[in-house]
Amino acid sequence: MREEELPESLSEQQGTRNVAGVNPRATDVLRRNGVKSWTKPAPSLYPHQWSWDSAFIALGLAHVDNRRATNELEALFNAQWSTGKVPHIVFNPEAPPKSYFPDAERWNSSALSEHAPTGARTSGLCQPPVHAIAVRRIWQTARGKDNERVARARAFLKSNYPRLFSWHRYLASARDPEGSGLVTIYHPWESGTDNSPRWDAALDKISVGEVPPYTRYDLQHVTDPSHRPTDSEYDRFLWLLELLKRARYDEADIYERHPFLVKDVLFSAILVAANEALLEISEVVEAPREDRALIEGWIERGRTGLEEQWDQELGLCVDKDVLAEEPLRVSTIAGFAPLIAGGLEKERLRDLLGTLDSEAFCRNGSLRYMLPPSTSPEEPGFHPRSYWRGPVWPVANWLLWWSLLRMGEDDRAEVMRRETLEELSEGGFAEYFEPFTGEPLGSGEQSWTAAVALDMLAAGDIG
Ligand code: 9WN
């Protein structure tokens, strides 16, 4: 769809405040990245539909165009696997050739797995389940509006509730056969924080075998290759992909022999928060009582599992290498997982806020803005320009801001919101930012950056 064919209502500012021109610019980014019924994460670096990007995008679009927000999620869920898995990438058949690697051919999921969808080509992985949170936002922004909009939102909730429920059930079962409350990921791409030092120790243990030749197209879309993962990281990523293909994406097979099985605390915490949203949705759609009991059980189990991963010395929660049975002790934003999962005891909340307000994160004296670097500058694996090894990511700020609000930490939340919006007002809607200079890095015009700005701007307007 060409730009001029995108719905006009995207430029209507429904109830959002304009902070230094951020609002109209954010709306324009989402308009320009729009493709048919969904939105590219970025104009050229990411030409397909990504799972958690789409959830954040829908969250932002809910404030400017509810129909487009619902279309975004429906397009994604149309590619859901029969196991309940929501794929991390849904490939765009109209993407220019040689624009993103690994492509649909390399994943080959429809040929390898009977569970893959028939109408779309997808990757074989998944990403953090922000979707129910976005669906609830669609409901919140429709409530109190005209009857037709409320009825449309209710119908959307009703038709998509079963998809959300089966997605969460998949994560609670296939991805947690131990019943630990924590989700196992098979690949760093599933975490959404791909080259974070969180994964270094687990990746180091893998001996990389023969990877069929490949060309990285991502490097042609950034000004400096040091912003992106290194070639050696890519070799490991691609090797894990080969192993998943050999297992034909079969969960039991993967669990049996895959060399990268990690309990991801950030993913698990997002699932807890999404389960809270799902519980509210289940009430709106009057879902069976048994569903609600199950969802409540998942929430409780998730919080208990996270508490077991608490590291008192770091003042953070840490991931766990399932195979080595070891905690992965690295200081990154993922460690704030319990804040995202909510339901905290006073003491744990105090610990987490103490870490957030320390030199290791927001109070580092050299920061351009008081925003948490993705990896603490005190970590040996920290790198201020390399992707998830240090740069500030606006979506991560959104997760923390939203969690602080839910914990009643309004003043801290307001600082996070203000600093984020100021950074975007100065640097634009970049994918990520250098923490000490505020320099925009990675792709420009990143959709989820624009989307979280819209949600932050609208704060106060919604319940
Ligand atoms: C691999 C799209 C995605 C985000 C991820 C981010 C990055 C892909 C890549 O871009 O990952 O999935 O090629 O680097 O790490 O969180 O969903 O924006």
Coordinates of C-alpha atoms in Angstrom, one line a residue, residues 63 137 140-141 143 145 401 455 458-463:
H63 CA -4.2 5.9 20.4
R137 CA -4.8 -1.2 25.5
Q140 CA -8.9 0.7 27.2
T141 CA -8.7 3.2 24.4
R143 CA -13.9 2.2 26.3
K145 CA -15.9 6.1 23.0
W401 CA 8.0 3.1 32.9
D455 CA 1.7 5.5 24.4
A458 CA -1.2 9.5 26.0
A459 CA -0.5 8.6 29.6
G460 CA -3.1 10.2 31.8
D461 CA -5.8 9.9 29.2
I462 CA -6.4 6.2 29.8
G463 CA -7.1 4.0 32.8

